[in-house]
Amino acid sequence: MTDTRSEIQNLISSNDILIYMRGTPAAPRCGFSATVVEIMKRLNVPYHAVNADERQDHWAELAEMNEWPTMPQIYIKGEFMGGCDILKEMFLSGELQQVLADKGIAAA
Amino acid sequence: MPLPPDQLRDILADKFPGATIQIDDLAGDNDHYRAHITASQFAGLSRVQMHQMVNRALADTPAASIHALSLVTKSG
């Protein structure tokens, strides 16, 4: 396994919620990333964010691993959930809140 | 690389024969789209898998390297 991939796998396994995004939660650099940050704020759940703009190596590896060229990309308990569209759809339908409860991720 | 909306539609229609496709131009810059795709090829797939299928279809079309493509997919 390349060290980039093992770095990524390490981040995936050591964080309940891992979000690769453009920019940072305090300063998202694209509307889709900002939407995901807003969803997380409303859910009030802890997460680890990685600025993909500053980790192009991770971005390229994730694009291939997940067949997903764009950011943001979200992992919950090691499972790749997709990007902003899917997370928003799940949040609006309440499915995301259910998934978090099922996986024992409580609001902070 | 920007791509005009009708070309994006043609690429998707070609990859998903018989699908219902609607393209929303989000920013008018030929680079930010939302594609609504209802395709029988999505039957039994999760949302992530449907989006990955579209990503794969676009990946081997160099002209379709769009910065932001939002997807709403349904099987049907």
Short mmCIF file of N, CA and C in Angstrom, two decimals:
data_model
loop_
_atom_site.label_atom_id
_atom_site.label_comp_id
_atom_site.label_asym_id
_atom_site.label_seq_id
_atom_site.Cartn_x
_atom_site.Cartn_y
_atom_site.Cartn_z
N MET A 1 0.87 -1.18 0.00
CA MET A 1 0.00 0.00 0.00
C MET A 1 0.91 1.24 0.00
N THR A 2 0.57 2.20 -0.87
CA THR A 2 1.40 3.41 -0.91
C THR A 2 1.29 4.13 0.45
N ASP A 3 2.31 4.95 0.80
CA ASP A 3 2.18 5.63 2.10
C ASP A 3 1.04 6.65 2.06
N THR A 4 0.75 7.20 0.86
CA THR A 4 -0.41 8.12 0.81
C THR A 4 -1.67 7.38 1.23
N ARG A 5 -1.82 6.16 0.64
CA ARG A 5 -3.04 5.42 0.97
C ARG A 5 -3.06 5.02 2.44
N SER A 6 -1.88 4.68 2.99
CA SER A 6 -1.92 4.26 4.40
C SER A 6 -2.18 5.48 5.30
N GLU A 7 -1.69 6.65 4.87
CA GLU A 7 -2.02 7.89 5.63
C GLU A 7 -3.53 8.08 5.65
N ILE A 8 -4.14 7.88 4.47
CA ILE A 8 -5.59 8.07 4.35
C ILE A 8 -6.32 7.03 5.20
N GLN A 9 -5.90 5.78 5.07
CA GLN A 9 -6.57 4.70 5.83
C GLN A 9 -6.48 4.99 7.33
N ASN A 10 -5.31 5.53 7.74
CA ASN A 10 -5.13 5.85 9.16
C ASN A 10 -6.14 6.92 9.60
N LEU A 11 -6.30 7.94 8.77
CA LEU A 11 -7.25 9.01 9.10
C LEU A 11 -8.68 8.46 9.14
N ILE A 12 -8.98 7.56 8.19
CA ILE A 12 -10.33 6.99 8.12
C ILE A 12 -10.63 6.18 9.38
N SER A 13 -9.63 5.39 9.81
CA SER A 13 -9.93 4.49 10.94
C SER A 13 -9.83 5.21 12.28
N SER A 14 -9.14 6.34 12.32
CA SER A 14 -8.98 6.98 13.65
C SER A 14 -9.96 8.13 13.87
N ASN A 15 -10.91 8.30 12.96
CA ASN A 15 -11.91 9.36 13.15
C ASN A 15 -13.32 8.82 12.89
N ASP A 16 -14.26 9.04 13.81
CA ASP A 16 -15.64 8.59 13.58
C ASP A 16 -16.16 9.24 12.30
N ILE A 17 -15.94 10.56 12.21
CA ILE A 17 -16.36 11.29 11.00
C ILE A 17 -15.14 11.99 10.42
N LEU A 18 -14.84 11.67 9.17
CA LEU A 18 -13.70 12.30 8.49
C LEU A 18 -14.23 13.02 7.26
N ILE A 19 -13.87 14.28 7.14
CA ILE A 19 -14.35 15.05 5.98
C ILE A 19 -13.15 15.65 5.23
N TYR A 20 -12.99 15.21 4.00
CA TYR A 20 -12.04 15.88 3.11
C TYR A 20 -12.83 16.99 2.42
N MET A 21 -12.29 18.20 2.47
CA MET A 21 -13.04 19.34 1.92
C MET A 21 -12.09 20.31 1.25
N ARG A 22 -12.67 21.30 0.62
CA ARG A 22 -11.85 22.37 0.04
C ARG A 22 -11.85 23.50 1.05
N GLY A 23 -10.64 23.86 1.52
CA GLY A 23 -10.54 24.89 2.56
C GLY A 23 -10.70 24.26 3.93
N THR A 24 -11.13 25.07 4.88
CA THR A 24 -11.27 24.59 6.26
C THR A 24 -12.69 24.89 6.74
N PRO A 25 -13.13 24.24 7.85
CA PRO A 25 -14.46 24.54 8.37
C PRO A 25 -14.67 26.05 8.60
N ALA A 26 -13.60 26.71 9.07
CA ALA A 26 -13.73 28.15 9.33
C ALA A 26 -13.75 28.93 8.01
N ALA A 27 -13.12 28.38 6.97
CA ALA A 27 -13.04 29.11 5.69
C ALA A 27 -13.16 28.13 4.52
N PRO A 28 -14.39 27.61 4.32
CA PRO A 28 -14.57 26.68 3.18
C PRO A 28 -14.31 27.42 1.87
N ARG A 29 -13.74 26.68 0.88
CA ARG A 29 -13.39 27.37 -0.37
C ARG A 29 -14.33 26.98 -1.51
N CYS A 30 -15.47 26.35 -1.16
CA CYS A 30 -16.42 26.06 -2.25
C CYS A 30 -17.77 25.79 -1.60
N GLY A 31 -18.83 26.08 -2.34
CA GLY A 31 -20.18 26.01 -1.79
C GLY A 31 -20.53 24.63 -1.27
N PHE A 32 -20.08 23.60 -2.00
CA PHE A 32 -20.43 22.23 -1.58
C PHE A 32 -19.76 21.92 -0.24
N SER A 33 -18.49 22.33 -0.09
CA SER A 33 -17.80 22.08 1.20
C SER A 33 -18.47 22.89 2.31
N ALA A 34 -18.86 24.11 2.00
CA ALA A 34 -19.50 24.96 3.02
C ALA A 34 -20.81 24.32 3.49
N THR A 35 -21.54 23.71 2.55
CA THR A 35 -22.82 23.06 2.91
C THR A 35 -22.58 21.92 3.89
N VAL A 36 -21.54 21.14 3.64
CA VAL A 36 -21.25 20.01 4.53
C VAL A 36 -20.88 20.52 5.93
N VAL A 37 -20.09 21.59 5.98
CA VAL A 37 -19.71 22.16 7.28
C VAL A 37 -20.96 22.63 8.02
N GLU A 38 -21.89 23.23 7.29
CA GLU A 38 -23.13 23.73 7.90
C GLU A 38 -23.97 22.58 8.46
N ILE A 39 -24.02 21.48 7.70
CA ILE A 39 -24.78 20.31 8.16
C ILE A 39 -24.18 19.78 9.46
N MET A 40 -22.85 19.70 9.49
CA MET A 40 -22.18 19.19 10.69
C MET A 40 -22.42 20.11 11.87
N LYS A 41 -22.46 21.42 11.60
CA LYS A 41 -22.70 22.39 12.69
C LYS A 41 -24.09 22.15 13.28
N ARG A 42 -25.06 21.92 12.40
CA ARG A 42 -26.44 21.71 12.88
C ARG A 42 -26.57 20.39 13.64
N LEU A 43 -25.81 19.39 13.19
CA LEU A 43 -25.88 18.09 13.88
C LEU A 43 -25.08 18.14 15.19
N ASN A 44 -24.17 19.13 15.25
CA ASN A 44 -23.36 19.31 16.45
C ASN A 44 -22.56 18.05 16.80
N VAL A 45 -21.99 17.43 15.76
CA VAL A 45 -21.18 16.23 16.00
C VAL A 45 -19.72 16.54 15.68
N PRO A 46 -18.79 15.97 16.49
CA PRO A 46 -17.37 16.22 16.23
C PRO A 46 -16.93 15.53 14.94
N TYR A 47 -16.01 16.15 14.21
CA TYR A 47 -15.47 15.52 13.00
C TYR A 47 -14.06 16.03 12.77
N HIS A 48 -13.30 15.29 11.95
CA HIS A 48 -11.96 15.72 11.60
C HIS A 48 -11.99 16.16 10.14
N ALA A 49 -11.56 17.40 9.87
CA ALA A 49 -11.56 17.92 8.49
C ALA A 49 -10.13 17.96 7.95
N VAL A 50 -9.98 17.59 6.69
CA VAL A 50 -8.68 17.68 6.01
C VAL A 50 -8.85 18.62 4.83
N ASN A 51 -7.99 19.60 4.71
CA ASN A 51 -8.05 20.55 3.59
C ASN A 51 -7.44 19.90 2.35
N ALA A 52 -8.29 19.40 1.45
CA ALA A 52 -7.81 18.67 0.28
C ALA A 52 -7.01 19.58 -0.65
N ASP A 53 -7.26 20.89 -0.58
CA ASP A 53 -6.48 21.81 -1.41
C ASP A 53 -5.00 21.76 -1.03
N GLU A 54 -4.75 21.43 0.26
CA GLU A 54 -3.35 21.39 0.72
C GLU A 54 -2.80 19.97 0.74
N ARG A 55 -3.67 19.01 0.38
CA ARG A 55 -3.21 17.61 0.31
C ARG A 55 -3.64 17.04 -1.04
N GLN A 56 -3.06 17.61 -2.10
CA GLN A 56 -3.41 17.15 -3.45
C GLN A 56 -3.07 15.66 -3.64
N ASP A 57 -2.06 15.19 -2.86
CA ASP A 57 -1.71 13.76 -2.98
C ASP A 57 -2.88 12.91 -2.48
N HIS A 58 -3.46 13.34 -1.34
CA HIS A 58 -4.63 12.59 -0.82
C HIS A 58 -5.79 12.70 -1.80
N TRP A 59 -6.00 13.90 -2.35
CA TRP A 59 -7.12 14.11 -3.27
C TRP A 59 -7.02 13.14 -4.45
N ALA A 60 -5.84 13.06 -5.02
CA ALA A 60 -5.68 12.19 -6.20
C ALA A 60 -5.95 10.73 -5.83
N GLU A 61 -5.46 10.33 -4.67
CA GLU A 61 -5.64 8.93 -4.23
C GLU A 61 -7.11 8.65 -3.96
N LEU A 62 -7.79 9.59 -3.30
CA LEU A 62 -9.22 9.42 -3.00
C LEU A 62 -10.05 9.37 -4.28
N ALA A 63 -9.68 10.19 -5.26
CA ALA A 63 -10.43 10.23 -6.52
C ALA A 63 -10.41 8.84 -7.15
N GLU A 64 -9.25 8.19 -7.02
CA GLU A 64 -9.14 6.86 -7.62
C GLU A 64 -9.82 5.81 -6.75
N MET A 65 -9.51 5.86 -5.43
CA MET A 65 -10.07 4.87 -4.50
C MET A 65 -11.59 4.83 -4.58
N ASN A 66 -12.20 6.02 -4.58
CA ASN A 66 -13.66 6.13 -4.47
C ASN A 66 -14.35 6.39 -5.79
N GLU A 67 -13.56 6.45 -6.86
CA GLU A 67 -14.12 6.84 -8.17
C GLU A 67 -14.94 8.11 -7.98
N TRP A 68 -14.30 9.08 -7.32
CA TRP A 68 -15.01 10.31 -6.92
C TRP A 68 -14.04 11.47 -7.10
N PRO A 69 -14.13 12.19 -8.25
CA PRO A 69 -13.11 13.19 -8.54
C PRO A 69 -13.23 14.49 -7.74
N THR A 70 -14.42 14.70 -7.16
CA THR A 70 -14.62 16.03 -6.57
C THR A 70 -14.53 15.99 -5.04
N MET A 71 -14.50 17.17 -4.45
CA MET A 71 -14.58 17.33 -3.00
C MET A 71 -15.86 18.07 -2.71
N PRO A 72 -16.46 17.91 -1.51
CA PRO A 72 -15.98 17.16 -0.36
C PRO A 72 -16.24 15.66 -0.48
N GLN A 73 -15.52 14.91 0.35
CA GLN A 73 -15.77 13.48 0.49
C GLN A 73 -15.88 13.16 1.98
N ILE A 74 -16.91 12.36 2.30
CA ILE A 74 -17.22 12.14 3.72
C ILE A 74 -17.16 10.67 4.08
N TYR A 75 -16.50 10.38 5.20
CA TYR A 75 -16.47 9.01 5.76
C TYR A 75 -17.14 9.05 7.13
N ILE A 76 -18.00 8.04 7.38
CA ILE A 76 -18.57 7.90 8.72
C ILE A 76 -18.25 6.48 9.20
N LYS A 77 -17.54 6.40 10.30
CA LYS A 77 -17.12 5.10 10.87
C LYS A 77 -16.51 4.22 9.77
N GLY A 78 -15.61 4.81 9.01
CA GLY A 78 -14.86 4.04 8.02
C GLY A 78 -15.58 3.79 6.71
N GLU A 79 -16.86 4.21 6.62
CA GLU A 79 -17.61 3.95 5.39
C GLU A 79 -17.69 5.21 4.53
N PHE A 80 -17.35 5.08 3.24
CA PHE A 80 -17.42 6.24 2.35
C PHE A 80 -18.89 6.54 2.04
N MET A 81 -19.33 7.75 2.38
CA MET A 81 -20.75 8.11 2.24
C MET A 81 -21.02 8.86 0.94
N GLY A 82 -19.98 9.38 0.31
CA GLY A 82 -20.19 10.18 -0.91
C GLY A 82 -19.83 11.63 -0.65
N GLY A 83 -20.53 12.53 -1.37
CA GLY A 83 -20.20 13.95 -1.28
C GLY A 83 -21.34 14.77 -0.71
N CYS A 84 -21.35 16.04 -1.09
CA CYS A 84 -22.32 16.99 -0.52
C CYS A 84 -23.76 16.60 -0.85
N ASP A 85 -24.03 16.21 -2.08
CA ASP A 85 -25.42 15.90 -2.47
C ASP A 85 -26.03 14.83 -1.60
N ILE A 86 -25.26 13.72 -1.47
CA ILE A 86 -25.80 12.58 -0.72
C ILE A 86 -25.96 12.96 0.74
N LEU A 87 -24.95 13.67 1.29
CA LEU A 87 -25.04 14.02 2.71
C LEU A 87 -26.24 14.94 2.95
N LYS A 88 -26.45 15.89 2.03
CA LYS A 88 -27.58 16.83 2.19
C LYS A 88 -28.90 16.07 2.08
N GLU A 89 -28.99 15.17 1.11
CA GLU A 89 -30.21 14.38 0.91
C GLU A 89 -30.53 13.57 2.19
N MET A 90 -29.46 12.96 2.75
CA MET A 90 -29.64 12.14 3.96
C MET A 90 -30.02 13.03 5.14
N PHE A 91 -29.41 14.22 5.22
CA PHE A 91 -29.70 15.14 6.34
C PHE A 91 -31.15 15.59 6.27
N LEU A 92 -31.60 15.98 5.09
CA LEU A 92 -32.97 16.52 4.94
C LEU A 92 -34.02 15.43 5.17
N SER A 93 -33.66 14.17 4.87
CA SER A 93 -34.65 13.09 5.06
C SER A 93 -34.58 12.52 6.47
N GLY A 94 -33.56 12.93 7.24
CA GLY A 94 -33.40 12.41 8.60
C GLY A 94 -32.61 11.12 8.64
N GLU A 95 -32.25 10.60 7.45
CA GLU A 95 -31.51 9.33 7.40
C GLU A 95 -30.13 9.48 8.04
N LEU A 96 -29.51 10.65 7.85
CA LEU A 96 -28.16 10.87 8.40
C LEU A 96 -28.19 10.82 9.92
N GLN A 97 -29.17 11.50 10.50
CA GLN A 97 -29.31 11.47 11.98
C GLN A 97 -29.47 10.03 12.45
N GLN A 98 -30.22 9.22 11.68
CA GLN A 98 -30.44 7.82 12.06
C GLN A 98 -29.13 7.04 11.99
N VAL A 99 -28.36 7.27 10.91
CA VAL A 99 -27.09 6.57 10.74
C VAL A 99 -26.15 6.90 11.90
N LEU A 100 -26.10 8.17 12.27
CA LEU A 100 -25.21 8.59 13.38
C LEU A 100 -25.65 7.90 14.68
N ALA A 101 -26.95 7.86 14.91
CA ALA A 101 -27.46 7.22 16.14
C ALA A 101 -27.12 5.72 16.12
N ASP A 102 -27.38 5.08 14.97
CA ASP A 102 -27.10 3.64 14.85
C ASP A 102 -25.63 3.35 15.11
N LYS A 103 -24.75 4.27 14.65
CA LYS A 103 -23.30 4.02 14.79
C LYS A 103 -22.75 4.60 16.09
N GLY A 104 -23.67 5.04 16.94
CA GLY A 104 -23.27 5.48 18.28
C GLY A 104 -22.46 6.77 18.27
N ILE A 105 -22.74 7.64 17.32
CA ILE A 105 -22.03 8.94 17.29
C ILE A 105 -22.98 9.97 17.88
N ALA A 106 -22.63 10.45 19.08
CA ALA A 106 -23.55 11.37 19.75
C ALA A 106 -23.16 12.81 19.46
N ALA A 107 -24.14 13.71 19.59
CA ALA A 107 -23.85 15.14 19.41
C ALA A 107 -22.87 15.57 20.51
N ALA A 108 -22.03 16.56 20.20
CA ALA A 108 -21.00 16.97 21.18
C ALA A 108 -21.67 17.69 22.34
N MET B 1 -12.00 21.70 -17.43
CA MET B 1 -12.22 22.25 -18.78
C MET B 1 -13.74 22.41 -18.97
N PRO B 2 -14.18 23.61 -19.22
CA PRO B 2 -15.64 23.83 -19.33
C PRO B 2 -16.26 23.00 -20.45
N LEU B 3 -17.53 22.69 -20.27
CA LEU B 3 -18.25 21.85 -21.23
C LEU B 3 -19.67 22.40 -21.35
N PRO B 4 -20.12 22.72 -22.55
CA PRO B 4 -21.49 23.26 -22.71
C PRO B 4 -22.54 22.23 -22.25
N PRO B 5 -23.67 22.71 -21.70
CA PRO B 5 -24.67 21.80 -21.12
C PRO B 5 -25.16 20.73 -22.08
N ASP B 6 -25.39 21.10 -23.35
CA ASP B 6 -25.97 20.08 -24.26
C ASP B 6 -24.94 18.99 -24.56
N GLN B 7 -23.65 19.36 -24.51
CA GLN B 7 -22.64 18.30 -24.71
C GLN B 7 -22.62 17.34 -23.53
N LEU B 8 -22.77 17.93 -22.32
CA LEU B 8 -22.81 17.06 -21.12
C LEU B 8 -24.00 16.10 -21.23
N ARG B 9 -25.14 16.66 -21.66
CA ARG B 9 -26.33 15.81 -21.82
C ARG B 9 -26.07 14.69 -22.81
N ASP B 10 -25.44 15.04 -23.94
CA ASP B 10 -25.19 14.01 -24.97
C ASP B 10 -24.29 12.91 -24.43
N ILE B 11 -23.26 13.31 -23.67
CA ILE B 11 -22.33 12.32 -23.12
C ILE B 11 -23.08 11.37 -22.18
N LEU B 12 -23.93 11.95 -21.32
CA LEU B 12 -24.67 11.12 -20.37
C LEU B 12 -25.69 10.24 -21.09
N ALA B 13 -26.36 10.82 -22.10
CA ALA B 13 -27.37 10.05 -22.85
C ALA B 13 -26.71 8.88 -23.56
N ASP B 14 -25.49 9.12 -24.02
CA ASP B 14 -24.77 8.05 -24.72
C ASP B 14 -24.40 6.93 -23.75
N LYS B 15 -23.99 7.31 -22.53
CA LYS B 15 -23.55 6.31 -21.55
C LYS B 15 -24.73 5.63 -20.86
N PHE B 16 -25.87 6.31 -20.83
CA PHE B 16 -27.05 5.74 -20.15
C PHE B 16 -28.24 5.75 -21.12
N PRO B 17 -28.20 4.85 -22.13
CA PRO B 17 -29.28 4.81 -23.12
C PRO B 17 -30.64 4.63 -22.46
N GLY B 18 -31.62 5.42 -22.89
CA GLY B 18 -32.98 5.27 -22.37
C GLY B 18 -33.21 6.02 -21.07
N ALA B 19 -32.16 6.67 -20.54
CA ALA B 19 -32.33 7.36 -19.25
C ALA B 19 -33.03 8.70 -19.46
N THR B 20 -33.68 9.18 -18.39
CA THR B 20 -34.25 10.53 -18.40
C THR B 20 -33.20 11.45 -17.80
N ILE B 21 -32.81 12.46 -18.54
CA ILE B 21 -31.69 13.32 -18.09
C ILE B 21 -32.12 14.77 -18.15
N GLN B 22 -31.89 15.48 -17.03
CA GLN B 22 -32.16 16.93 -17.03
C GLN B 22 -30.92 17.62 -16.46
N ILE B 23 -30.44 18.64 -17.14
CA ILE B 23 -29.23 19.33 -16.70
C ILE B 23 -29.62 20.72 -16.18
N ASP B 24 -29.25 21.01 -14.93
CA ASP B 24 -29.43 22.38 -14.40
C ASP B 24 -28.07 23.06 -14.49
N ASP B 25 -28.06 24.23 -15.10
CA ASP B 25 -26.80 24.99 -15.18
C ASP B 25 -26.75 25.88 -13.94
N LEU B 26 -25.88 25.54 -12.99
CA LEU B 26 -25.89 26.20 -11.69
C LEU B 26 -25.25 27.58 -11.72
N ALA B 27 -24.27 27.76 -12.63
CA ALA B 27 -23.53 29.02 -12.53
C ALA B 27 -23.36 29.71 -13.88
N GLY B 28 -23.82 29.07 -14.96
CA GLY B 28 -23.70 29.72 -16.27
C GLY B 28 -22.27 29.82 -16.75
N ASP B 29 -21.38 29.03 -16.13
CA ASP B 29 -19.96 29.13 -16.56
C ASP B 29 -19.51 27.83 -17.22
N ASN B 30 -20.49 27.02 -17.65
CA ASN B 30 -20.17 25.73 -18.30
C ASN B 30 -19.33 24.84 -17.40
N ASP B 31 -19.36 25.07 -16.08
CA ASP B 31 -18.48 24.31 -15.19
C ASP B 31 -19.15 23.87 -13.90
N HIS B 32 -20.38 24.32 -13.66
CA HIS B 32 -21.09 23.94 -12.44
C HIS B 32 -22.48 23.47 -12.83
N TYR B 33 -22.70 22.16 -12.74
CA TYR B 33 -23.98 21.61 -13.18
C TYR B 33 -24.61 20.75 -12.09
N ARG B 34 -25.94 20.58 -12.16
CA ARG B 34 -26.61 19.51 -11.43
C ARG B 34 -27.29 18.67 -12.49
N ALA B 35 -26.96 17.39 -12.52
CA ALA B 35 -27.58 16.49 -13.50
C ALA B 35 -28.57 15.58 -12.78
N HIS B 36 -29.81 15.62 -13.24
CA HIS B 36 -30.85 14.71 -12.71
C HIS B 36 -30.92 13.55 -13.68
N ILE B 37 -30.60 12.33 -13.18
CA ILE B 37 -30.57 11.17 -14.08
C ILE B 37 -31.44 10.06 -13.49
N THR B 38 -32.43 9.64 -14.25
CA THR B 38 -33.23 8.47 -13.86
C THR B 38 -32.93 7.40 -14.89
N ALA B 39 -32.28 6.31 -14.44
CA ALA B 39 -31.82 5.31 -15.42
C ALA B 39 -32.07 3.90 -14.90
N SER B 40 -32.43 3.02 -15.80
CA SER B 40 -32.66 1.62 -15.40
C SER B 40 -31.34 0.98 -14.97
N GLN B 41 -30.23 1.51 -15.52
CA GLN B 41 -28.92 0.96 -15.16
C GLN B 41 -28.61 1.14 -13.66
N PHE B 42 -29.37 1.98 -12.98
CA PHE B 42 -29.10 2.21 -11.56
C PHE B 42 -29.83 1.22 -10.65
N ALA B 43 -30.62 0.36 -11.23
CA ALA B 43 -31.47 -0.54 -10.42
C ALA B 43 -30.64 -1.27 -9.38
N GLY B 44 -31.09 -1.24 -8.13
CA GLY B 44 -30.45 -2.01 -7.06
C GLY B 44 -29.18 -1.38 -6.51
N LEU B 45 -28.80 -0.21 -7.02
CA LEU B 45 -27.55 0.41 -6.54
C LEU B 45 -27.83 1.43 -5.44
N SER B 46 -26.86 1.58 -4.54
CA SER B 46 -26.97 2.62 -3.51
C SER B 46 -26.67 3.96 -4.18
N ARG B 47 -26.96 5.03 -3.45
CA ARG B 47 -26.71 6.37 -4.03
C ARG B 47 -25.23 6.51 -4.40
N VAL B 48 -24.36 6.10 -3.49
CA VAL B 48 -22.93 6.24 -3.77
C VAL B 48 -22.57 5.47 -5.05
N GLN B 49 -23.10 4.26 -5.16
CA GLN B 49 -22.77 3.45 -6.34
C GLN B 49 -23.31 4.08 -7.63
N MET B 50 -24.50 4.69 -7.55
CA MET B 50 -25.04 5.35 -8.74
C MET B 50 -24.13 6.51 -9.16
N HIS B 51 -23.72 7.31 -8.16
CA HIS B 51 -22.87 8.45 -8.49
C HIS B 51 -21.53 7.97 -9.02
N GLN B 52 -21.00 6.87 -8.44
CA GLN B 52 -19.72 6.36 -8.92
C GLN B 52 -19.84 5.90 -10.37
N MET B 53 -21.01 5.34 -10.71
CA MET B 53 -21.24 4.87 -12.08
C MET B 53 -21.19 6.07 -13.05
N VAL B 54 -21.81 7.17 -12.62
CA VAL B 54 -21.79 8.37 -13.47
C VAL B 54 -20.36 8.91 -13.55
N ASN B 55 -19.68 8.93 -12.40
CA ASN B 55 -18.29 9.42 -12.39
C ASN B 55 -17.43 8.60 -13.34
N ARG B 56 -17.64 7.26 -13.32
CA ARG B 56 -16.86 6.38 -14.20
C ARG B 56 -17.16 6.73 -15.65
N ALA B 57 -18.47 6.93 -15.94
CA ALA B 57 -18.88 7.22 -17.32
C ALA B 57 -18.23 8.53 -17.79
N LEU B 58 -18.14 9.50 -16.90
CA LEU B 58 -17.56 10.79 -17.28
C LEU B 58 -16.03 10.74 -17.28
N ALA B 59 -15.48 9.86 -16.45
CA ALA B 59 -14.02 9.81 -16.31
C ALA B 59 -13.36 9.49 -17.64
N ASP B 60 -13.99 8.60 -18.42
CA ASP B 60 -13.30 8.26 -19.67
C ASP B 60 -13.75 9.18 -20.81
N THR B 61 -14.28 10.34 -20.43
CA THR B 61 -14.56 11.39 -21.44
C THR B 61 -13.77 12.63 -21.03
N PRO B 62 -12.57 12.80 -21.54
CA PRO B 62 -11.69 13.89 -21.09
C PRO B 62 -12.38 15.26 -21.10
N ALA B 63 -13.27 15.44 -22.09
CA ALA B 63 -13.91 16.77 -22.19
C ALA B 63 -14.80 17.03 -20.99
N ALA B 64 -15.13 15.96 -20.24
CA ALA B 64 -16.15 16.13 -19.19
C ALA B 64 -15.52 16.33 -17.81
N SER B 65 -14.31 16.89 -17.78
CA SER B 65 -13.71 17.05 -16.44
C SER B 65 -14.23 18.36 -15.86
N ILE B 66 -15.44 18.24 -15.33
CA ILE B 66 -16.14 19.44 -14.84
C ILE B 66 -15.74 19.67 -13.39
N HIS B 67 -15.62 20.94 -13.04
CA HIS B 67 -15.20 21.23 -11.67
C HIS B 67 -16.23 20.73 -10.68
N ALA B 68 -17.48 21.11 -10.89
CA ALA B 68 -18.48 20.75 -9.89
C ALA B 68 -19.70 20.17 -10.58
N LEU B 69 -19.92 18.88 -10.39
CA LEU B 69 -21.10 18.24 -10.96
C LEU B 69 -21.90 17.66 -9.81
N SER B 70 -23.05 18.23 -9.59
CA SER B 70 -23.93 17.74 -8.53
C SER B 70 -24.86 16.72 -9.18
N LEU B 71 -25.15 15.64 -8.47
CA LEU B 71 -25.94 14.58 -9.11
C LEU B 71 -27.19 14.25 -8.29
N VAL B 72 -28.28 14.08 -8.98
CA VAL B 72 -29.52 13.56 -8.37
C VAL B 72 -29.87 12.34 -9.21
N THR B 73 -29.66 11.14 -8.63
CA THR B 73 -29.85 9.93 -9.44
C THR B 73 -30.98 9.08 -8.86
N LYS B 74 -31.73 8.44 -9.75
CA LYS B 74 -32.81 7.53 -9.32
C LYS B 74 -32.80 6.35 -10.28
N SER B 75 -33.16 5.19 -9.76
CA SER B 75 -33.28 4.08 -10.72
C SER B 75 -34.72 4.07 -11.20
N GLY B 76 -34.93 3.69 -12.40
CA GLY B 76 -36.30 3.70 -12.91
C GLY B 76 -36.32 3.55 -14.43
#
